[in-house]
Coordinates of C-alpha atoms and ligand atoms in Angstrom, one line a residue:
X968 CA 77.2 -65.8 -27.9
X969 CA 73.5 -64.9 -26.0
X970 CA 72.2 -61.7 -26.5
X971 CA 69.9 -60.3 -23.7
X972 CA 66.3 -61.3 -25.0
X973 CA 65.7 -57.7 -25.2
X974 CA 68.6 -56.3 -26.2
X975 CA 68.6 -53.0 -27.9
X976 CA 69.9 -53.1 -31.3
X977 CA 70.1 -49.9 -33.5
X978 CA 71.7 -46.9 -34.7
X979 CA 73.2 -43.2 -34.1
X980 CA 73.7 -40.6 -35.3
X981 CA 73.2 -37.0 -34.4
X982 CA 71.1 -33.8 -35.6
X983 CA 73.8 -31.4 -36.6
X984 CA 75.0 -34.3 -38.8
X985 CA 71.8 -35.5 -40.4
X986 CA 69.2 -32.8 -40.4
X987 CA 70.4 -30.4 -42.9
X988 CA 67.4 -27.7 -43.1
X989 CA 69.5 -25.7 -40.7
X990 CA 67.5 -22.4 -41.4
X991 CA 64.0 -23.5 -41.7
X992 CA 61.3 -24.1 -38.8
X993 CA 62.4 -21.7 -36.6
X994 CA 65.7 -23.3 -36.3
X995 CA 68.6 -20.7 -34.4
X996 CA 72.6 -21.1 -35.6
X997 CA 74.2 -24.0 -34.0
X998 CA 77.8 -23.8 -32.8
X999 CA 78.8 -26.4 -35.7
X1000 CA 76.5 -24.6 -38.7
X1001 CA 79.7 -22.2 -39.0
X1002 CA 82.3 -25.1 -39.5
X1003 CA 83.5 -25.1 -42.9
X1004 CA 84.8 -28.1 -44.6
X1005 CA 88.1 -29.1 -43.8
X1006 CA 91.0 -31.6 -44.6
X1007 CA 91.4 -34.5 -42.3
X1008 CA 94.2 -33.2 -40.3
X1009 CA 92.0 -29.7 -39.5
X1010 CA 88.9 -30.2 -38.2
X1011 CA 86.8 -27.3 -37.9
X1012 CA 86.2 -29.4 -33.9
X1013 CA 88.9 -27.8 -32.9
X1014 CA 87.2 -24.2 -33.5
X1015 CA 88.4 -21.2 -35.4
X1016 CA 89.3 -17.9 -35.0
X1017 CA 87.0 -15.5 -33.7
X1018 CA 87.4 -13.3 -37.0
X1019 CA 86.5 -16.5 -38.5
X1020 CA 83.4 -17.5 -36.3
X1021 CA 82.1 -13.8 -36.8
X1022 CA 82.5 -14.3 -40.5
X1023 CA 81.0 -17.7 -40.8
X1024 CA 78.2 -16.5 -39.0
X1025 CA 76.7 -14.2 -41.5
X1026 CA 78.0 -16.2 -44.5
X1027 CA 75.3 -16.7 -46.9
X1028 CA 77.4 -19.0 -49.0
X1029 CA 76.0 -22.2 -47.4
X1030 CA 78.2 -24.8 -49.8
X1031 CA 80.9 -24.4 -47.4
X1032 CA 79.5 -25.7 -44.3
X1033 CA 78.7 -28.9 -44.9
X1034 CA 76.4 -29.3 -41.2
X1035 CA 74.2 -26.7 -42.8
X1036 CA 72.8 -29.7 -45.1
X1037 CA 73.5 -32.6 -43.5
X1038 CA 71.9 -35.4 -45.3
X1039 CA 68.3 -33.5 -45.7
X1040 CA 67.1 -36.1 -43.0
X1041 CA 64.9 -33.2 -41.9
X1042 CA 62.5 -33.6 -45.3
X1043 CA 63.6 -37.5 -45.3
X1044 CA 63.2 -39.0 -42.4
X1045 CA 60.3 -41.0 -43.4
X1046 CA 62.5 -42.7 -46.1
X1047 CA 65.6 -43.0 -43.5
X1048 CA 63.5 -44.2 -40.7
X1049 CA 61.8 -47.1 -42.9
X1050 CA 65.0 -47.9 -43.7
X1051 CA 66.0 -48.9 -40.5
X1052 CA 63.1 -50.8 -40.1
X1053 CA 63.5 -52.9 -42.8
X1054 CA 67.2 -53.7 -40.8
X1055 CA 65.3 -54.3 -37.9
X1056 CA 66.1 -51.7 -35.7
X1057 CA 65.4 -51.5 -31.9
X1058 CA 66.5 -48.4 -31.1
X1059 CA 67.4 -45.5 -32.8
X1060 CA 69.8 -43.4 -31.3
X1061 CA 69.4 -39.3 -32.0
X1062 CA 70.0 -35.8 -31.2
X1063 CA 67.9 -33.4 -30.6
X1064 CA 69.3 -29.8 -32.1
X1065 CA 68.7 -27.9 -28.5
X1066 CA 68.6 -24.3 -31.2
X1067 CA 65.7 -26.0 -33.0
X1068 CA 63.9 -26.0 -29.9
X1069 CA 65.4 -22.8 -28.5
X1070 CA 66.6 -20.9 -31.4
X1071 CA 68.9 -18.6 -29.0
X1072 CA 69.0 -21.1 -26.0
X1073 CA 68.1 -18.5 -23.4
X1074 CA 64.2 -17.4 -24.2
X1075 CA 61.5 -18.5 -22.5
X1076 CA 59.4 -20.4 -25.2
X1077 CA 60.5 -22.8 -27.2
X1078 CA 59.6 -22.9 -31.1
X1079 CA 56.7 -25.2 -31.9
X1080 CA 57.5 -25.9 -35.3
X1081 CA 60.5 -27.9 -33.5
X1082 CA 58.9 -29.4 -30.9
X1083 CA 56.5 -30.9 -34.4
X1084 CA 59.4 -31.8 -35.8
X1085 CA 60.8 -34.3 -33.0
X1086 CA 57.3 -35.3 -32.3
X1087 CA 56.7 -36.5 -36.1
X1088 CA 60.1 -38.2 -35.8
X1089 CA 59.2 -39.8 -32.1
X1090 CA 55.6 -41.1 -34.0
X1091 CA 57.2 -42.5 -37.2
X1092 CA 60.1 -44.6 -34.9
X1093 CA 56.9 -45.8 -33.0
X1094 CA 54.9 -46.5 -35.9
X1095 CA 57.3 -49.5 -36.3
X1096 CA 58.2 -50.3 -32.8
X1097 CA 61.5 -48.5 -32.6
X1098 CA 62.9 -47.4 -29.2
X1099 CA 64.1 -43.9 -29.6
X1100 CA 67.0 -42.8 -27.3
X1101 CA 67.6 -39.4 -27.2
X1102 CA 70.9 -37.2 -26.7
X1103 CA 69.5 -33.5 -25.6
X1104 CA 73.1 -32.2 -26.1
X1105 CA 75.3 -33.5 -29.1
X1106 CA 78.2 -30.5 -30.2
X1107 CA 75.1 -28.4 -31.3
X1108 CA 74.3 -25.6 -28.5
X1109 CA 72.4 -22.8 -29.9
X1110 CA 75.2 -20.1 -31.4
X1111 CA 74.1 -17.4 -29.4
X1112 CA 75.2 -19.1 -26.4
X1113 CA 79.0 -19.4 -27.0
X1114 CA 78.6 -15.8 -28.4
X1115 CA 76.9 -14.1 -25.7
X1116 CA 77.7 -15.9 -22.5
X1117 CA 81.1 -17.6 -23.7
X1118 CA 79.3 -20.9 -23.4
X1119 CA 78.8 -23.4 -20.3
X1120 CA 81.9 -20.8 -18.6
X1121 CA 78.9 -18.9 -17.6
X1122 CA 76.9 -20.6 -14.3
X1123 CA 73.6 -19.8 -16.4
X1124 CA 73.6 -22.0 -18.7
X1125 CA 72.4 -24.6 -16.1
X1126 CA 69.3 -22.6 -16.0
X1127 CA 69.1 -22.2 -19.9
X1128 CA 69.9 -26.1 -20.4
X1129 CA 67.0 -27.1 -17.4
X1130 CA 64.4 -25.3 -19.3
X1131 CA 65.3 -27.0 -22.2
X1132 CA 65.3 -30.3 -20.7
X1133 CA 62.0 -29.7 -18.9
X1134 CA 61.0 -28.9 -22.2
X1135 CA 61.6 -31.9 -24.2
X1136 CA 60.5 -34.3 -20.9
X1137 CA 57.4 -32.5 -21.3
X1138 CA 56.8 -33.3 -24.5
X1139 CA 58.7 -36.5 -25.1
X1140 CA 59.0 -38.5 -22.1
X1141 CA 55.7 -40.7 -22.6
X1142 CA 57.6 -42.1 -25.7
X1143 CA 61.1 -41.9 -25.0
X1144 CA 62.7 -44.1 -22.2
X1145 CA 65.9 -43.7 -22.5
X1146 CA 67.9 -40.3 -22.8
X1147 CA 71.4 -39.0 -22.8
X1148 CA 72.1 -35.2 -21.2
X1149 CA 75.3 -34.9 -23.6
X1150 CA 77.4 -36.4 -25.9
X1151 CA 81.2 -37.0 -25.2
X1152 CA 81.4 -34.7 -22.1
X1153 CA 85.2 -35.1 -22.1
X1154 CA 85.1 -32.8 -25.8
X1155 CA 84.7 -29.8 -23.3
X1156 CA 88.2 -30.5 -22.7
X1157 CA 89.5 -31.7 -25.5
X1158 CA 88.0 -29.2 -28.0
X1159 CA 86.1 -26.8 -25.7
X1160 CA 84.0 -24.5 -28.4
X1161 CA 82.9 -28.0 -30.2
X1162 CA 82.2 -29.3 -26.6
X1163 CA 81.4 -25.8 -24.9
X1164 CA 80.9 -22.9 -26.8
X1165 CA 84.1 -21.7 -25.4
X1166 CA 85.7 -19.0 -27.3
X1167 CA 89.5 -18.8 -25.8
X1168 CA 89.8 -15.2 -27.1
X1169 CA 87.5 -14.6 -24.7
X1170 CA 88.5 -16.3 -21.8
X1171 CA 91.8 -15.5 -19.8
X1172 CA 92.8 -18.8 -18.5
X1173 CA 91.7 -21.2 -20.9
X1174 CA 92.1 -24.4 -18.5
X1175 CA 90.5 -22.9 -15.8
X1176 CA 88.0 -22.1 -18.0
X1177 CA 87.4 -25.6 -19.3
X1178 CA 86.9 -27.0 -15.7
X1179 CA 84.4 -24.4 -14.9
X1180 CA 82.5 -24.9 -17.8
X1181 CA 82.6 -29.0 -17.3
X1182 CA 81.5 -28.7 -14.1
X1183 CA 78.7 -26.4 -14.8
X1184 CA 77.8 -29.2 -17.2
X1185 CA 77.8 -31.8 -14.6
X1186 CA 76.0 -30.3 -12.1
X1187 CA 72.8 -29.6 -15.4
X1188 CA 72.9 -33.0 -16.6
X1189 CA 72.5 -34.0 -12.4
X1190 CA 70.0 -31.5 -12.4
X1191 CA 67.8 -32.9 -15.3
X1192 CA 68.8 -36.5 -13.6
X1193 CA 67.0 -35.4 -10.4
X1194 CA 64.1 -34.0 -12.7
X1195 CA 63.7 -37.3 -14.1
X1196 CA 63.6 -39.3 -11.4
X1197 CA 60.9 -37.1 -9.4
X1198 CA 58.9 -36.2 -12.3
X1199 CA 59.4 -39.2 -14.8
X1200 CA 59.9 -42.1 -13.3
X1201 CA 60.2 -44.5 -16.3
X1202 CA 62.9 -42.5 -17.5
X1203 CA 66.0 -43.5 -17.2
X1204 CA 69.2 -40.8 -17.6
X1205 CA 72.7 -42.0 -19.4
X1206 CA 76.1 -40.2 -19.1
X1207 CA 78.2 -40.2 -22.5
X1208 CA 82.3 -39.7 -22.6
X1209 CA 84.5 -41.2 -25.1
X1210 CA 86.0 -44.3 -24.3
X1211 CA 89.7 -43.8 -24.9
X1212 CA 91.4 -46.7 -24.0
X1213 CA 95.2 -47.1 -24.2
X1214 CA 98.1 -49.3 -23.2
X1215 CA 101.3 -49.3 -21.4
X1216 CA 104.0 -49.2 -24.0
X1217 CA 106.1 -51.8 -22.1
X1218 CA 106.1 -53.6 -18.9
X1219 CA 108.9 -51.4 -17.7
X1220 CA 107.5 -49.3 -14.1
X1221 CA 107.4 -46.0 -15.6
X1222 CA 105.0 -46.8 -18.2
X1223 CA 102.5 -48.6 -16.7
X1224 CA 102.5 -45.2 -14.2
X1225 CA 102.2 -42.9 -17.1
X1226 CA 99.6 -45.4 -18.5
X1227 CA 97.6 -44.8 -15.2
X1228 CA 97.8 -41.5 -15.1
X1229 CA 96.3 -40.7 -18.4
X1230 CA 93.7 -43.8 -17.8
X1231 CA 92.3 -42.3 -14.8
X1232 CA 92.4 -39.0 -16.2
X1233 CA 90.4 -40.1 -19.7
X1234 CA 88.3 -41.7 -17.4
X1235 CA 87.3 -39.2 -14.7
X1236 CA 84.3 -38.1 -16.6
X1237 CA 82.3 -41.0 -16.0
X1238 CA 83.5 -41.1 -12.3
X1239 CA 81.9 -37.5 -11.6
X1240 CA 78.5 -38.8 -13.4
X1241 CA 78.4 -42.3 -11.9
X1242 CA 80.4 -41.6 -8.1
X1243 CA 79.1 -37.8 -7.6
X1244 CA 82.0 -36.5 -6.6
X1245 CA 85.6 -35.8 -8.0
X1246 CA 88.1 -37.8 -7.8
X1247 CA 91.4 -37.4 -5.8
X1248 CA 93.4 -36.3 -9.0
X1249 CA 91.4 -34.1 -10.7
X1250 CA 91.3 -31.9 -7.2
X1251 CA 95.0 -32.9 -7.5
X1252 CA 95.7 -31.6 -10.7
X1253 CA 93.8 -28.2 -10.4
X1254 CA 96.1 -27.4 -7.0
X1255 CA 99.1 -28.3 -8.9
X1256 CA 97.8 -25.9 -11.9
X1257 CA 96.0 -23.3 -9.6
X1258 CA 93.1 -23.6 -11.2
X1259 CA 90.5 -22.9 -9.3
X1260 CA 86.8 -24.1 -9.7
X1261 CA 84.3 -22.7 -8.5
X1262 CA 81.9 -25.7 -6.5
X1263 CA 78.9 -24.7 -4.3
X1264 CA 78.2 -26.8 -1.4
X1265 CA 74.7 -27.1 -3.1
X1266 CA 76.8 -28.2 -6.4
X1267 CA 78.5 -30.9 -4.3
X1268 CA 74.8 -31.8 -3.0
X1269 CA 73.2 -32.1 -6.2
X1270 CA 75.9 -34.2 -8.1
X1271 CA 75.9 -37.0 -4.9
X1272 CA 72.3 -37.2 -5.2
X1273 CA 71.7 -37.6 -8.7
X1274 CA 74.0 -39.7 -10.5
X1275 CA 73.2 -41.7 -13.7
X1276 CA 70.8 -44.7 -14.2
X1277 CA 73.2 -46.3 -16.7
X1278 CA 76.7 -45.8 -18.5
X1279 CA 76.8 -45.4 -22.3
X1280 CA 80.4 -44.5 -24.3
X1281 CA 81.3 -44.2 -27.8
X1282 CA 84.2 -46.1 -28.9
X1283 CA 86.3 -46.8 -31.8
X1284 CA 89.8 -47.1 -31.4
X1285 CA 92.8 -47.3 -29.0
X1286 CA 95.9 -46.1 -28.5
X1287 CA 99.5 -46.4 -26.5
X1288 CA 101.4 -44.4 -24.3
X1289 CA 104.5 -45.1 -22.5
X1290 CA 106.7 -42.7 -20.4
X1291 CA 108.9 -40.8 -22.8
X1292 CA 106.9 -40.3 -25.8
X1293 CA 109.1 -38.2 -27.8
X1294 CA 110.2 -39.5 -30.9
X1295 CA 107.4 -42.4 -31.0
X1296 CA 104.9 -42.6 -34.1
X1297 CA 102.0 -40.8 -33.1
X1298 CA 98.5 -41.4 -34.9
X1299 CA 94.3 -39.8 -33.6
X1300 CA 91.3 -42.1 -32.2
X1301 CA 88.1 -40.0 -32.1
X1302 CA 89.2 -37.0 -29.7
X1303 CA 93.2 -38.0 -29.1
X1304 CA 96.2 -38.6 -30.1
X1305 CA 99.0 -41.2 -28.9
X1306 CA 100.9 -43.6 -30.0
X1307 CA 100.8 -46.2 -32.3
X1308 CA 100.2 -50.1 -31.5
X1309 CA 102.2 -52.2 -34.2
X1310 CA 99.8 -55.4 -33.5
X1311 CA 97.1 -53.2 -35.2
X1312 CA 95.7 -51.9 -38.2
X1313 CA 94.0 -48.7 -39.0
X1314 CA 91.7 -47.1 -40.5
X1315 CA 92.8 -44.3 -43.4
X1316 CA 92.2 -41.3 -41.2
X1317 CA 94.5 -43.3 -38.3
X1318 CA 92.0 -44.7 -36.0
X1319 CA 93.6 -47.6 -34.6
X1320 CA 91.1 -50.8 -35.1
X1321 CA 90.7 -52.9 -32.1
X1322 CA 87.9 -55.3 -30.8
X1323 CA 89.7 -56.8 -28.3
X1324 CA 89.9 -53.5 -26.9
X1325 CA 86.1 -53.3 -26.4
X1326 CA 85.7 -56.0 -24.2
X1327 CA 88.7 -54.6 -22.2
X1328 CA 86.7 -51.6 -21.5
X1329 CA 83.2 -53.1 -21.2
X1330 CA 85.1 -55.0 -18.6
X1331 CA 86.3 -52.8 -16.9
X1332 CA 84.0 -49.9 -16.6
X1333 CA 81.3 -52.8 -15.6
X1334 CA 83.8 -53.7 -13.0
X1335 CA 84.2 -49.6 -11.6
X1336 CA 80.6 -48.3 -12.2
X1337 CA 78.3 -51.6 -11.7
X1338 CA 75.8 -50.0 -13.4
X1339 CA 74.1 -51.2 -16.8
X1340 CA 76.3 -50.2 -20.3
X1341 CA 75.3 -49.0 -23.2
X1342 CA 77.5 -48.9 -26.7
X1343 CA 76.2 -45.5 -28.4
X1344 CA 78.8 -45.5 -30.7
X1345 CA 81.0 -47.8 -32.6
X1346 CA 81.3 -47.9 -36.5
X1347 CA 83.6 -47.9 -39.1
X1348 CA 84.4 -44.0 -41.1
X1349 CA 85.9 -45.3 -44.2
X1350 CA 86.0 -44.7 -47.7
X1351 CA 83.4 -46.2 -49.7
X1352 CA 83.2 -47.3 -53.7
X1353 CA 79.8 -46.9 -55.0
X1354 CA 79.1 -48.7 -58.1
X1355 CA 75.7 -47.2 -58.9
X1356 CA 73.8 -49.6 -57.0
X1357 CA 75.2 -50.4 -54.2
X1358 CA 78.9 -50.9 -52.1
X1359 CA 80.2 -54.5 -51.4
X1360 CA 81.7 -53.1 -48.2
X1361 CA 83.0 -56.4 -46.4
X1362 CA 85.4 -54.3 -44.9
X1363 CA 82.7 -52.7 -42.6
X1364 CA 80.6 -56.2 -42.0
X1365 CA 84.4 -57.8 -40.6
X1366 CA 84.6 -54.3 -38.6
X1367 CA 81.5 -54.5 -36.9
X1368 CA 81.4 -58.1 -36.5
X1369 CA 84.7 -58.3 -34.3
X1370 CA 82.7 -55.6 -32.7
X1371 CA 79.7 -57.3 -32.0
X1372 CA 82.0 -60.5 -31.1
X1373 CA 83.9 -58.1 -28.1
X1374 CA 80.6 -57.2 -27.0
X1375 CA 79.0 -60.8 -26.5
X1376 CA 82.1 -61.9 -25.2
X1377 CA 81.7 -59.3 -22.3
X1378 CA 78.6 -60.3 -21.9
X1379 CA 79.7 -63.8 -21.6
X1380 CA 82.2 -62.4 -19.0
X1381 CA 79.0 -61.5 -17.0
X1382 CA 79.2 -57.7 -17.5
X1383 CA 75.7 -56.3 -17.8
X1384 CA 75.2 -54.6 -21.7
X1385 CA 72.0 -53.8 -22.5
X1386 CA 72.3 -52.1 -25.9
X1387 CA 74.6 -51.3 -29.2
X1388 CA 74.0 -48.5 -31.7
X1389 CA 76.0 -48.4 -34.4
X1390 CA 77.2 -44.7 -35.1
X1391 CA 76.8 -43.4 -38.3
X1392 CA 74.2 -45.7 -39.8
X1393 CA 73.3 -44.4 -42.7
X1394 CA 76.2 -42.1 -44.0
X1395 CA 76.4 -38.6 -42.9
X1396 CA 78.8 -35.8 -42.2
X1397 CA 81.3 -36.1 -40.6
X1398 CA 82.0 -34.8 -37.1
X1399 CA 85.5 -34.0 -37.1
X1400 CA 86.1 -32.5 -40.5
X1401 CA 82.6 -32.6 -41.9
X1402 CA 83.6 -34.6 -45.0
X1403 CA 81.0 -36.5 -46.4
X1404 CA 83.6 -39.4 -48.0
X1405 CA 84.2 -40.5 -44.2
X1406 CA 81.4 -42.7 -44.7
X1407 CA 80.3 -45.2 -41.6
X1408 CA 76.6 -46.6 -42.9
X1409 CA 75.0 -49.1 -44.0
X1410 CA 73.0 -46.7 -46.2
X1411 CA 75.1 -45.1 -48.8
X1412 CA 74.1 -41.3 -49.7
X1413 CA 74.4 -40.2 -53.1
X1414 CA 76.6 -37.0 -52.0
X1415 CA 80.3 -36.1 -52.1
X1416 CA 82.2 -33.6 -50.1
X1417 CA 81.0 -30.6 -51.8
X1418 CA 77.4 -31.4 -51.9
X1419 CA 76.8 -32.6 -55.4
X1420 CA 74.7 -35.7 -55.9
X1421 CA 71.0 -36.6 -55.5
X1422 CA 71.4 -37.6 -51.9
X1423 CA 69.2 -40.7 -52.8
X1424 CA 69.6 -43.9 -50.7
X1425 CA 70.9 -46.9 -51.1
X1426 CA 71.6 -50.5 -48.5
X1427 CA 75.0 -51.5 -49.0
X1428 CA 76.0 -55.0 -48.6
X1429 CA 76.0 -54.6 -44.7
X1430 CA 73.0 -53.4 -44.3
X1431 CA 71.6 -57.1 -45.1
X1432 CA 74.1 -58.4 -42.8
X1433 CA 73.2 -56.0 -39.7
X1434 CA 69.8 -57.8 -40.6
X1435 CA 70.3 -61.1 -40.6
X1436 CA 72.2 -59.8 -37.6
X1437 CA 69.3 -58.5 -35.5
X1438 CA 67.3 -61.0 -36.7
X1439 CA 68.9 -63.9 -35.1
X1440 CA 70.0 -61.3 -31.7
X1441 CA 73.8 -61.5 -32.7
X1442 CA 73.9 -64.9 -33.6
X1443 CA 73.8 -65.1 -37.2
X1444 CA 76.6 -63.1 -38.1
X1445 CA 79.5 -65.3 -40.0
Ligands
LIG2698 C1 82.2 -39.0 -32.1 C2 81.0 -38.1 -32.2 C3 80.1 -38.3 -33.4 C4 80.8 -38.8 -34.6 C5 81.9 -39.8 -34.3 C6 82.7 -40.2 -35.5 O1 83.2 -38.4 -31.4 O2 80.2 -38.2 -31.0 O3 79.4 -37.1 -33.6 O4 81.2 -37.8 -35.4 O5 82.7 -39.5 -33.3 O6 83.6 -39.1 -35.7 P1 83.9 -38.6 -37.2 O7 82.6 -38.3 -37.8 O8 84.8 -37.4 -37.0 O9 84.6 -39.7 -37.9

């Protein structure tokens, strides 16, 4: 397998999952500080109650929402960040938390105490030569957003989100090359307060609601796009959607037509961010719902001029669908659920584990966008044993390696990757149900589910092999 000579090898994660500290310098309430801990089938992702979300919100009782502490990477990140050195990191994938640098999202100065913060982070990557990447919007809006304006339903948000971005150009963009606008932009419809800051008790027609709010999102992150390209011009602007890739059922007609369906809709994302424009079914599928969005021709303008410099997905898992699902064996990858694929095996929360898969849709996105791809997520949420010194986790090294496999093997098929961060690389909370024994790193972290333990560090057995990894540019990796 050849690597790129340069190719960007790392790992993600984001604030609201690492940081911890969610009260100090400054910080505001993010929409995820209020989610308690949950079992695996009900994550707090798919939002609460409003009686729920008021309570949570003045809840002193921080044990129960596990984002509120994170990892502590917020008075650690020294330790975490020489960590990654030591594995040889490229690039470090990361979040910003937009309410640490606008604690209500819609003032006019940002806190400097956060703007430090990201800047000591930004210096201590540098100090050992690793690229940071940036996400500005990972499922952590400021609170006050969802609560006062119902989230990105409300057109100013684009204005709150541009002087945020402006923000963080001004003081990042010497250092930082690469950036994402936001994380998973399909979550807005999929779980629309975790993607949105949609509250459905207030909203009267939820779909509609969801469309308005993901295109208010698209025409901001187009916005920032054209920002960076006339202002910054060694910046260079990434969408993010989940990949969810799926397969016909059968052969037989029908399925392959449902199997289309559902692949261009789980896909139509990354068409708006990469085409500028809608595509035929989406403006189908709102007149055969009357839902109605409103699009200014200035809208229509901005998103054809500014589309992304390259593609980045997360990925972990597939799924099947056929024509008549009832009845089939259903099981969840990342954001969906579907069916289940009996040539696979999974992982104990269901996520379906296929490789194969992710050269299928390096492939073909490289064959619909043409545009450079980025892996900003892939990894491995399992449970871990730790024996007091370490975990032999040769479970996650054959994971990843059939990973890393897919991707030089698209490569190899000439598709143009230029990067993989693994997500979760040290452990950290969980997004979905913000366990902490859903553990993806290659740094174990001395704390369970309820926040007991020292939250000291330690390489597990993979860590040393995504070294030796790095170290030879993907060869070395048997
Ligand atoms: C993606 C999110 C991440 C991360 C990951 C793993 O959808 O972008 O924030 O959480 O999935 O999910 P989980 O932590 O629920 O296992």
């Amino acid at each position: 397998m050849t690597f790129p000579e340069h190719f960007l090898w790392g790992g993600s994660f984001a604030a609201n999952q690492v940081e911890g500290a969610y009260n100090e310098g400054g910080k505001g309430l993010s929409e995820v500080d209020i989610f308690p801990k949950s079992d695996r089938k009900h994550g707090g992702i798919f939002g609460l109650p409003y009686d729920e979300l008021c309570f949570a919100m003045n809840d002193t009782d921080d044990q129960k929402y596990p984002k509120r502490r994170g990892i502590d990477f917020y008075h650690r990140y020294k330790e975490d960040i020489a960590l990654f050195a030591e594995m040889g990191f490229k690039v470090l994938r990361f979040s910003i938390s937009w309410p640490r640098i606008f604690p209500n999202g819609d003032e006019e100065e940002p806190n400097a105490e956060g703007i430090a913060f990201y800047h000591n982070v930004i210096n201590e990557l540098k100090r050992y030569g690793i690229e940071p990447l940036i996400t500005m919007s990972h499922f952590e809006m400021p609170l006050n957003l969802a609560l006062k304006y119902n989230g990105w339903t409300d057109r100013r948000l684009i204005q709150y989100f541009e002087r945020y971005a402006e923000t963080l150009f001004r003081e990042y963009a010497k250092d930082v090359k690469y950036w994402i606008t936001f994380n998973e932009i399909d979550a807005t419809i999929h779980i629309p307060f975790y993607g949105a800051g949609i509250i459905p008790e207030h909203t009267d027609n939820l779909e509609q609601a969801k469309y308005q709010a993901l295109h208010h999102q698209f025409v901001a992150s187009a916005l920032v796009t054209k920002l960076a390209h006339t202002s910054y011009p060694e910046v260079k602007i990434g969408c993010m959607a989940t990949k969810n890739l799926k397969y016909p059922a059968t052969c037989k007609p029908s399925d392959c037509m449902q199997w289309l369906k559902e692949t261009e809709m789980d896909g139509f994302y990354t068409d708006v961010q990469a085409f500028g424009e809608y595509p035929y079914f989406i403006r189908n599928l709102w007149k055969t719902q009357g839902i109605e969005v409103q699009i200014t021709d200035e809208d229509r303008k901005v998103l054809k001029e500014n589309t992304v410099d390259f593609i980045s997905f997360s990925y972990y898992a597939s799924l099947v669908t056929s024509a008549d699902g009832a009845g089939k064996e259903k099981t969840s990858a990342n954001l969906l659920v579907g069916e289940k694929n009996p040539y696979l095996k999974q992982t104990p929360w269901g996520w379906q584990i296929d490789p194969e898969g992710l050269r299928f849709s390096l492939n073909q996105m490289y064959d619909r966008y043409k545009r450079p791809l980025f892996v900003a997520e892939n990894g491995l949420g399992t449970f871990d044993e730790f024996n007091g010194e370490t975990v032999e986790d040769d479970y996650r090294i054959d994971y990843i390696r059939d990973h890393i496999r897919a991707v030089g093997a698209a490569i190899e098929d000439g598709v143009d990757v230029f990067g993989y961060t693994y997500w979760g690389c040290i452990d950290c909370i969980s997004g979905s149900t913000s366990e902490m024994s859903k553990r993806y790193g290659f740094i174990y972290v001395d704390q369970d589910d309820d926040g007991n333990g020292t939250k000291n560090r330690y390489p597990k057995k993979s860590f040393y092999w995504y070294q030796r990894c790095i170290a030879s540019n993907g060869t070395d990796i048997d």
